[in-house]
Coordinates of C-alpha atoms and ligand atoms in Angstrom, one line a residue:
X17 CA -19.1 66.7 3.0
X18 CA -22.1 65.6 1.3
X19 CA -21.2 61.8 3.3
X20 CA -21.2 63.6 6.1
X21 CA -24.1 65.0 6.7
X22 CA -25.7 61.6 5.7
X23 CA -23.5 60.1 8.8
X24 CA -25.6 62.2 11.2
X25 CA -29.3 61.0 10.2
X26 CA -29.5 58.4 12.4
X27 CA -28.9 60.7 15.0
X28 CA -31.8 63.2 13.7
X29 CA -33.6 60.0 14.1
X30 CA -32.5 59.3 17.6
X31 CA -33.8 62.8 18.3
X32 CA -37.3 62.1 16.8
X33 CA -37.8 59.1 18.8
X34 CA -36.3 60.7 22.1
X35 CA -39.4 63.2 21.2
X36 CA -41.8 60.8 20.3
X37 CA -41.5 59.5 24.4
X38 CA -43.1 62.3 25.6
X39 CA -46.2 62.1 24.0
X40 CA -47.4 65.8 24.4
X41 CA -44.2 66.8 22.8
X42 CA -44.4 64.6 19.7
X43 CA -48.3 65.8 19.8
X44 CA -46.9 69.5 19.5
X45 CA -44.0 68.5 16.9
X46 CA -46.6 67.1 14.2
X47 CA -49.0 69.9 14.8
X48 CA -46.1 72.3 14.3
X49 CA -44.9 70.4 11.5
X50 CA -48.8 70.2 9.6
X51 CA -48.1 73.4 7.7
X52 CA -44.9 71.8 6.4
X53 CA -46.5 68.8 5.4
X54 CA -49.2 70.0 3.7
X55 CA -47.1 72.6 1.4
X56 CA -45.5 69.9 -0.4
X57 CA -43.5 72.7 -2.5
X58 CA -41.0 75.8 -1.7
X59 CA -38.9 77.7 -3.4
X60 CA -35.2 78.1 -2.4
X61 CA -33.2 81.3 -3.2
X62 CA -29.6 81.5 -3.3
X63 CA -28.8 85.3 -3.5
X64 CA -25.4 86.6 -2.2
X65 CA -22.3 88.7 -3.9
X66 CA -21.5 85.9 -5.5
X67 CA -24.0 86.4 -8.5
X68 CA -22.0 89.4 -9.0
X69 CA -19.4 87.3 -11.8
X70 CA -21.8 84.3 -11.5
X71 CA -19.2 82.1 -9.8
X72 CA -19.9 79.4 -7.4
X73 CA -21.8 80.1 -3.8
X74 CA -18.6 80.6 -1.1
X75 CA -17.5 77.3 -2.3
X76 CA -15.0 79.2 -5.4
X77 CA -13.0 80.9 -2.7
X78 CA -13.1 78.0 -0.2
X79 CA -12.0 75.7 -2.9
X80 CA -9.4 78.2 -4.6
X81 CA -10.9 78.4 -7.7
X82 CA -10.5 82.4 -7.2
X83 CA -8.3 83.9 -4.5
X84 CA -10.5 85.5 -1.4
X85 CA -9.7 89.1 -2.0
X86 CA -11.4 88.4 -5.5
X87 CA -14.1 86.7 -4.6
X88 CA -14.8 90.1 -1.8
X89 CA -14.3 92.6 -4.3
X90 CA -18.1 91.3 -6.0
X91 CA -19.0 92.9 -2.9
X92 CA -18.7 96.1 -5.0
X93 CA -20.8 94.6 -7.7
X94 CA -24.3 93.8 -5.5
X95 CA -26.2 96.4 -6.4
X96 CA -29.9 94.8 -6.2
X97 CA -31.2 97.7 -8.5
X98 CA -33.9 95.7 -9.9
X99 CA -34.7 93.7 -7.2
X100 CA -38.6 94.3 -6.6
X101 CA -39.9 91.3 -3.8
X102 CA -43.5 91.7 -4.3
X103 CA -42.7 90.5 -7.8
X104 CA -41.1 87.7 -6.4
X105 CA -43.5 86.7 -4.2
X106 CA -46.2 87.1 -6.7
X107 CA -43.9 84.5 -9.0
X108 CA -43.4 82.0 -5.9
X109 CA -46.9 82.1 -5.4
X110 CA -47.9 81.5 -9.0
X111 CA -45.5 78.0 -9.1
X112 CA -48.3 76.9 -6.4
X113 CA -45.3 76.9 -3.6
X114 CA -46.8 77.9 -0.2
X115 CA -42.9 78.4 1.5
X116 CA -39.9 79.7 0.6
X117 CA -36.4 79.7 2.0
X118 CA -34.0 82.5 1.5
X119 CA -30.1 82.6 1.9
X120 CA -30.1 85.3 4.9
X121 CA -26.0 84.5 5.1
X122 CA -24.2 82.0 2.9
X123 CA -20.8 80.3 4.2
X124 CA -18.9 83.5 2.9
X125 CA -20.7 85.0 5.7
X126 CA -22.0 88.2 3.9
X127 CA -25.4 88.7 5.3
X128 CA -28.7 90.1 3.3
X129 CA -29.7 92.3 6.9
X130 CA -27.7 95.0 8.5
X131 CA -26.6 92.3 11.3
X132 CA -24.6 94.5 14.8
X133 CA -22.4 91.6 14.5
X134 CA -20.3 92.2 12.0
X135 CA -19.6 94.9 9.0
X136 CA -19.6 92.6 6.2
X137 CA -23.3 92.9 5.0
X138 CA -25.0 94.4 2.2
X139 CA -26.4 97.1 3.9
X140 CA -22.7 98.1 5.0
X141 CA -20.9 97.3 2.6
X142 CA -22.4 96.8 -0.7
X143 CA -24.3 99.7 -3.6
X144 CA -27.3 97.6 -2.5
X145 CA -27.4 99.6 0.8
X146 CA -30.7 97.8 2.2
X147 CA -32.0 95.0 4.3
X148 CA -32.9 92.9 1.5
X149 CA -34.6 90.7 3.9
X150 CA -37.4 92.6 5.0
X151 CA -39.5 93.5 1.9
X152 CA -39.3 89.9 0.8
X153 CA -40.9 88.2 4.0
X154 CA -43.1 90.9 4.0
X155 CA -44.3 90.6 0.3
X156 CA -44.3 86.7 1.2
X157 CA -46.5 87.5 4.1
X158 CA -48.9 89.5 2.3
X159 CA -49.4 86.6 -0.4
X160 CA -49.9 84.1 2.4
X161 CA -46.8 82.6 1.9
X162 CA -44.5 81.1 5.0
X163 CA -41.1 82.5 5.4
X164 CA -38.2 80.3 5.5
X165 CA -34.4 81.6 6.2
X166 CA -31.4 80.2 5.4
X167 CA -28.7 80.3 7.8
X168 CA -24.9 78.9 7.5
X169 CA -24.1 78.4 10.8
X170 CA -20.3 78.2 9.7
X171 CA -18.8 81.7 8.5
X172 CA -15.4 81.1 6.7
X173 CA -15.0 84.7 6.9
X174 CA -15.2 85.4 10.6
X175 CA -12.1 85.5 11.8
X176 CA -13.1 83.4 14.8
X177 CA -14.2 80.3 12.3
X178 CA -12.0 77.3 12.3
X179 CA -12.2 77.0 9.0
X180 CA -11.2 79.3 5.9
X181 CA -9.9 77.5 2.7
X182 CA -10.1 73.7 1.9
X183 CA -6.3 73.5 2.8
X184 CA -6.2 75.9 5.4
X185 CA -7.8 76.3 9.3
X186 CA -7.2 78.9 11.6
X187 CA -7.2 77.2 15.1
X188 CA -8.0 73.8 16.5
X189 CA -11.0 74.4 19.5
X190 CA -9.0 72.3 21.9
X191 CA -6.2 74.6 21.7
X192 CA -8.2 77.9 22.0
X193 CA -11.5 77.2 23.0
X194 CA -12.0 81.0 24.3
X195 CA -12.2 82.2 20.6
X196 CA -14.7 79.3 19.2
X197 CA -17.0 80.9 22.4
X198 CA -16.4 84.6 20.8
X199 CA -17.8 82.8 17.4
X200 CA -20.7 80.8 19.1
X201 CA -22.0 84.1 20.5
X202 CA -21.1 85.5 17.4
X203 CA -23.8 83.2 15.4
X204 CA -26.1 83.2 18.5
X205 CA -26.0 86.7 17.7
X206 CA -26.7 86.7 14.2
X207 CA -29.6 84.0 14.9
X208 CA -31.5 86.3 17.5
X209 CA -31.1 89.2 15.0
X210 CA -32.8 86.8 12.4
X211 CA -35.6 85.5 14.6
X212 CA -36.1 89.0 16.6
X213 CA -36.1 91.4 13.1
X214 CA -37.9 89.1 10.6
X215 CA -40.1 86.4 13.0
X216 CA -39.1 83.3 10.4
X217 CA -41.6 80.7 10.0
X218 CA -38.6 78.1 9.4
X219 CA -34.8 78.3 9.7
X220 CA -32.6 76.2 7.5
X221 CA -29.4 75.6 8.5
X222 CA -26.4 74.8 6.6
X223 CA -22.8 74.2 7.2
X224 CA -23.1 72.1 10.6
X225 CA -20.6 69.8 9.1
X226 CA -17.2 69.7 10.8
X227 CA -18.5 70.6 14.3
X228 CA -20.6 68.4 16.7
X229 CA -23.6 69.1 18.3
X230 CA -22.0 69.6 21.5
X231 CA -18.9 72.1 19.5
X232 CA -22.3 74.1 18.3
X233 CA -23.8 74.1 21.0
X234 CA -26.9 72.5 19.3
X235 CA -29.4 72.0 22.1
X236 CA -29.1 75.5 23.2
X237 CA -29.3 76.9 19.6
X238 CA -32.4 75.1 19.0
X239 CA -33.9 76.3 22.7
X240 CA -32.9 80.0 21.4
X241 CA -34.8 79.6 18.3
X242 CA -38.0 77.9 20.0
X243 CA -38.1 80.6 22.2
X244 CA -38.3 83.4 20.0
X245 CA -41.2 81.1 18.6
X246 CA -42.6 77.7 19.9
X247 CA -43.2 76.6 16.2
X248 CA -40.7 77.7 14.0
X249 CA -39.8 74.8 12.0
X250 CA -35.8 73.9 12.0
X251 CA -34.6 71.3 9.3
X252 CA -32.0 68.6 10.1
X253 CA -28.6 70.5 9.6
X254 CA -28.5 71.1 13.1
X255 CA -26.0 67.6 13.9
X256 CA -29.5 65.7 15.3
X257 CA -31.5 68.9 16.7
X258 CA -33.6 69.5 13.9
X259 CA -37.0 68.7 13.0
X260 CA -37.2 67.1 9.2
X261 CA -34.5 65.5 7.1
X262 CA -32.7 67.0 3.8
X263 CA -31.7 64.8 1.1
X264 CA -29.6 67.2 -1.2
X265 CA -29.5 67.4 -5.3
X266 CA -29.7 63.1 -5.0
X267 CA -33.2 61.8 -5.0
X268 CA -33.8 58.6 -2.5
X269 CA -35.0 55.5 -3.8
X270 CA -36.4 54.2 -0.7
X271 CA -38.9 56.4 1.3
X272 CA -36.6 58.1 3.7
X273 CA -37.2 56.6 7.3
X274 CA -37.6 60.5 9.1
X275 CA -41.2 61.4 9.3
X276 CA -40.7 64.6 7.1
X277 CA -38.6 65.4 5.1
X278 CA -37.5 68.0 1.9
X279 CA -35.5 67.3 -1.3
X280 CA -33.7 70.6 -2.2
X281 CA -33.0 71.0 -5.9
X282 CA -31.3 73.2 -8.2
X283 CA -33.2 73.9 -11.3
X284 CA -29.8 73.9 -13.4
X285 CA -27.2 72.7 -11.8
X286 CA -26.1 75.7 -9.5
X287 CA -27.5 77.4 -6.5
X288 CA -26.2 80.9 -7.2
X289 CA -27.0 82.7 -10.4
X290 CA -24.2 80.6 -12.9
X291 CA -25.1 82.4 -16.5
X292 CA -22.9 80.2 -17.8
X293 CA -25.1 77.0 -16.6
X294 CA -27.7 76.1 -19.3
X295 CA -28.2 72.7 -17.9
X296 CA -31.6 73.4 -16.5
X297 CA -33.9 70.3 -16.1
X298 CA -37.1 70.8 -18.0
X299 CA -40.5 71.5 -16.7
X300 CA -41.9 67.8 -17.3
X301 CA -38.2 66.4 -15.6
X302 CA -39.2 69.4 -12.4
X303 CA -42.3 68.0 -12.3
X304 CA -41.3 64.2 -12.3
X305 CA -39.7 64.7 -9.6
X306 CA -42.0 66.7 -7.1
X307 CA -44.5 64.4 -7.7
X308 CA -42.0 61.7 -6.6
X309 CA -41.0 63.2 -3.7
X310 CA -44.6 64.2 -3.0
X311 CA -45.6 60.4 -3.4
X312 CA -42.8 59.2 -1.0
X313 CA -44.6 61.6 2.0
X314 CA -41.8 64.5 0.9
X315 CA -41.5 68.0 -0.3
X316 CA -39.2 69.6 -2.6
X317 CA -37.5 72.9 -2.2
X318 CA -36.5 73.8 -5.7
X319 CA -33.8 76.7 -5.8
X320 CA -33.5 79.6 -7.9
X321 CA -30.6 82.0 -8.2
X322 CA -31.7 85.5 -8.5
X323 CA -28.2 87.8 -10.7
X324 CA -26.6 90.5 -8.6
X325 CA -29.5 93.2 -9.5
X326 CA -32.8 90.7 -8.4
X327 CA -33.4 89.4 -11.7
X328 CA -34.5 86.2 -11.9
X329 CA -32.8 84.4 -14.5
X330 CA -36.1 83.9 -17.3
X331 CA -35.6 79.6 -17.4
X332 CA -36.1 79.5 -13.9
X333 CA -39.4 81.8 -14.6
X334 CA -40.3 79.7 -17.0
X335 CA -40.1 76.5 -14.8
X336 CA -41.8 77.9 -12.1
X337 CA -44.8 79.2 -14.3
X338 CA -45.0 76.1 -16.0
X339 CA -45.1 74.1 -12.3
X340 CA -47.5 76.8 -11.3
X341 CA -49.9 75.7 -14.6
X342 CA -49.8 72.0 -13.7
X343 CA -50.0 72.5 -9.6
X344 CA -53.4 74.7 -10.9
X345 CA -55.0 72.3 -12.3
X346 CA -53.6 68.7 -10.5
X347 CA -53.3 70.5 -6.8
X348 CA -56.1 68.8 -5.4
X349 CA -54.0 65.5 -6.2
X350 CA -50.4 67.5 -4.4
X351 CA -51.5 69.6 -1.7
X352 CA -53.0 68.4 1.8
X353 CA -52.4 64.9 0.8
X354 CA -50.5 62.0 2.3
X355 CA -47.6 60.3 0.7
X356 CA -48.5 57.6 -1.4
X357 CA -49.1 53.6 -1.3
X358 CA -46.1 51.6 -0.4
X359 CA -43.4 50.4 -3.7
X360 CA -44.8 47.3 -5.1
X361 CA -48.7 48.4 -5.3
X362 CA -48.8 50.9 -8.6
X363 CA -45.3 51.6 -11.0
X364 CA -45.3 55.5 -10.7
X365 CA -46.4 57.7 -8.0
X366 CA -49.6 58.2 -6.5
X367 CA -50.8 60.2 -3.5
X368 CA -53.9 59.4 -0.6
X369 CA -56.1 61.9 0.6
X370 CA -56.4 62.5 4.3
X371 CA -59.6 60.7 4.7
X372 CA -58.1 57.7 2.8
X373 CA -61.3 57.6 1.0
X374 CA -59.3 58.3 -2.7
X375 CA -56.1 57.5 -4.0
X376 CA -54.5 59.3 -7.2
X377 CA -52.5 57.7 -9.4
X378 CA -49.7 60.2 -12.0
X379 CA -49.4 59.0 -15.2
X380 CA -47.2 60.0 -17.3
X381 CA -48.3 62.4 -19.9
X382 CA -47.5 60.4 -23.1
X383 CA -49.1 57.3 -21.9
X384 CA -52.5 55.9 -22.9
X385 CA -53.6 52.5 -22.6
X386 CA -53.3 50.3 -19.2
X387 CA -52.1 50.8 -16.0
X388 CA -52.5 48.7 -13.0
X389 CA -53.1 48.9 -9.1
X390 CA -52.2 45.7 -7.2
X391 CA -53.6 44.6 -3.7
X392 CA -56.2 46.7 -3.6
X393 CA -58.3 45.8 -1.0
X394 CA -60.9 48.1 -0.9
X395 CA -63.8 48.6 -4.2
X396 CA -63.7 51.3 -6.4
X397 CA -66.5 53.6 -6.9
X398 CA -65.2 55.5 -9.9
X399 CA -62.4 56.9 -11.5
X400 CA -62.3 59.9 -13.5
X401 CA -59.3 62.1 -15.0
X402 CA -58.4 65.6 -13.0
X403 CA -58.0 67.1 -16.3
X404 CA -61.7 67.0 -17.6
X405 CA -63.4 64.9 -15.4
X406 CA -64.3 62.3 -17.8
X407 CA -65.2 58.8 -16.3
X408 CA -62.1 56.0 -16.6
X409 CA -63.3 52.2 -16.8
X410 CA -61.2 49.7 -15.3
X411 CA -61.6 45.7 -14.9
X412 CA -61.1 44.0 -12.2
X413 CA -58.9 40.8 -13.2
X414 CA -57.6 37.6 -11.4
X415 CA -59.8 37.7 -8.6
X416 CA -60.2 34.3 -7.2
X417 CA -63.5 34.1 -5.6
X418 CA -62.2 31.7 -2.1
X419 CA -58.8 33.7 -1.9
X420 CA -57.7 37.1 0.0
X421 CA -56.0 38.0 -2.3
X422 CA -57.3 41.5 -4.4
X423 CA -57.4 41.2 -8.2
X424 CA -55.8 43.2 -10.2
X425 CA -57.2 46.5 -11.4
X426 CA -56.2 47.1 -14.7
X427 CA -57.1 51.1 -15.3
X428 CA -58.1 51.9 -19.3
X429 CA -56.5 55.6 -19.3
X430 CA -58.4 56.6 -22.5
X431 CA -55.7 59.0 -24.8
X432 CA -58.4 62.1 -23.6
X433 CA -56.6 62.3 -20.0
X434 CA -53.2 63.4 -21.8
X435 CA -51.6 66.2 -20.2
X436 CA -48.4 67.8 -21.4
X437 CA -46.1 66.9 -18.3
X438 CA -47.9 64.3 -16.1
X439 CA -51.9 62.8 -16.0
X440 CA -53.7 62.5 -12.9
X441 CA -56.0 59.8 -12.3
X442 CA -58.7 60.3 -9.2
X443 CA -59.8 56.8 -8.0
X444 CA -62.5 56.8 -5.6
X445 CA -63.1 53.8 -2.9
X446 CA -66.5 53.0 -1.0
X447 CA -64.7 52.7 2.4
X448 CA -61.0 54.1 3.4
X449 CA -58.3 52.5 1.9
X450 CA -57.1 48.5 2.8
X451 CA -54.2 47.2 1.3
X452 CA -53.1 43.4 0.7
X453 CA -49.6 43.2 1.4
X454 CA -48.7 39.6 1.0
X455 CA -46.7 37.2 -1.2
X456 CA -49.7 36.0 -2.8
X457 CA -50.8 32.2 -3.3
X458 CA -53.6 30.5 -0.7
Ligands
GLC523 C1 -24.7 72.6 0.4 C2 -23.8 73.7 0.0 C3 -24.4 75.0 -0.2 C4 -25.8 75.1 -0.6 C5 -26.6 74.0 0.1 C6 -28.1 74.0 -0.3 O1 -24.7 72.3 1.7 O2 -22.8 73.9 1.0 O3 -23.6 75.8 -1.1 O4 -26.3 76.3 -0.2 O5 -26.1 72.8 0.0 O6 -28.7 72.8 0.2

């Protein structure tokens, strides 16, 4: 499945450039899109019946780990008694995240909102009784935070899916394409209700596997959604109508080609509240890793899984209060900044401020002594640590007076700039950045 979706990039891509013709509308894309890049960091929330006996998100049933009817009776189970939003929000904010996307319907097609399309909801037909959906994008709201939903565009309950169990379809489209209309007006349906009710600044699809864009109806999906609102941001699980790529769970080595683009992470290694999953990563690893994808022009959507009643499970808490302390005092080195200089020029991630005037360089936080920049073309004016501001000395060395190429900047990270998870070094330049990029020699 995973393979899949990875087939369909180039096609994302294809999109992008068909965009980027028209200049006004690529113009309109990256204005849309600044928002997006400038967040760097959102929080994902899986929350669904399935936290009820903390089994796996839709996937149990679909993969027969439990029989259906079982996995449909947690329905009984989803209270959200303790659910309270603004406390959420106030803990989303605190990690420093400026989005966050929420699972409005997962692929076992029970959604958060009383949807008119179908009974199986949790307003209808769970003890929760509510719209969850509501309170949280308005508590999101009022902390200045942009609201991101979830939608599985498959629905392995609907009756008019194709699909239902990993061994098991209901109907081929070719032989009954009348019904797989009754389910694309179904989901069109369901997708108005989402934009209409709750105004989403984002919509993140899942589950477009399987079906092609023509099969979803992809082009007219994403012309539904834009006109609701000209700027809500779609990601790339549309089969090539979406806006901004989505590596899952893998990190990429390389700098993904797509302009933007989002690394969604678990923070154990479930998306769905798993009690019995105590693999979390640790704050320092969480860390690592934003920073990476923050250095390769990326953001990172790190999931939580709230239980059945809206507690959030107290590692994730911690890891998102810990990411919250670092972001506080290292933001100005994460947020609003462009990814950083090309593989090759500095061994660990760094970022570049708009103006290209600075560059900073992550260190991690158990190392003192040197680090270098290569091919810097441009002089320093100072470098200092984001921690205490304290001034850093570095030598320039191998400079060649008659040759292009830079010398090597060998940083002296004095054992001061230590921070518990990762260092930030601020290097200043006297004019915007210039970088040598050759092999070297005359
Ligand atoms: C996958 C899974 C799904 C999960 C999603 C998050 O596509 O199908 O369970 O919600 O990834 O990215």
């Amino acid at each position: 499945m995973r393979f899949k979706y990875l087939l369909i990039l180039p096609f994302i891509a294809v999109m992008l450039s068909a965009n980027a013709q028209s200049k006004t509308n690529a113009d309109s894309i990256a204005t849309k899109m600044q928002w997006f890049a400038d967040a760097k960091l959102g929080i994902f929330i899986h929350w669904g019946i399935y936290s009820v006996n903390g089994v796996d998100e839709s996937w149990s049933f679909y993969n027969k780990k439990l029989p259906y009817k079982d996995y449909m009776s947690q329905l009984k189970g989803f209270t959200a008694k303790n659910y309270k939003p603004e406390e959420w929000a106030a803990l989303i904010k605190e990690s420093g995240a400026r989005y966050s996307v929420i699972t409005t319907k997962h692929h076992d097609g029970v959604a958060l909102w009383k949807t008119a399309q179908s009974k199986l909801n949790v307003v209808e037909s769970t003890p929760a009784k509510r719209d969850l959906l509501k309170p949280f994008y308005e508590a999101l709201r009022k902390e200045n935070i942009k609201c991101g939903a979830y939608f599985s565009i498959l629905d392995w309950s609907h009756q008019d899916y194709t699909g239902f169990l990993k061994d098991s379809s209901r109907y081929k489209i070719a032989s009954q394409p009348e019904r797989w209309k009754k389910f694309q007006s179904f989901y069109m349906g369901q997708l108005k209700e989402v934009m209409g009710n709750y105004k989403p600044d984002l919509i993140w699809f899942d589950g477009d596997w399987g079906h092609s864009n023509e099969e979803w109806n992809a082009p007219a999906v994403r012309s539904l959604l834009l006109g609701y609102n000209p700027n809500v941001i779609i990601n790339g699980r549309l089969q090539g109508y979406g806006d901004y790529e989505t590596p899952e769970q893998n990190f990429p080595i390389t700098r993904p080609k797509f302009h933007w683009w989002e690394l969604c992470m678990t923070t154990n290694d479930n998306w769905g509240y798993h009690p019995d999953d105590t693999n979390y990563k640790t704050p320092s690893e969480v860390i690592s890793i934003f920073v990476d994808a923050v250095s390769n022009g990326g953001n990172l959507l790190l999931d939580i899984g709230p239980a059945e009643d809206g507690t959030i499970p107290a590692p994730q808490v911690n890891i998102l209060k810990e990411l919250g302390k670092w972001n506080k005092k290292y933001g100005e080195a994460i947020f609003e900044t462009l990814g950083g200089l090309p593989q090759g020029h500095f061994a660990g991630p760094t970022t570049i401020s708009k103006d290209s005037s600075t560059i900073y360089l992550f260190v991690p936080g158990h190392l003192s002594g040197d680090v270098t920049i290569k091919g810097l073309d441009t002089k320093i004016k100072k470098i200092t640590a984001l921690n205490n501001g304290e001034n850093v000395k570095w030598k320039i060395v191998g400079k060649i007076s008659w040759s292009a190429v830079p010398g090597l900047v060998f940083v002296h990270v004095p054992p001061t700039v230590k921070d518990e998870y990762m260092s930030v070094l601020k290097v200043e330049l006297e004019k915007p950045l210039k970088l040598y990029r050759g092999s070297g020699g005359l």
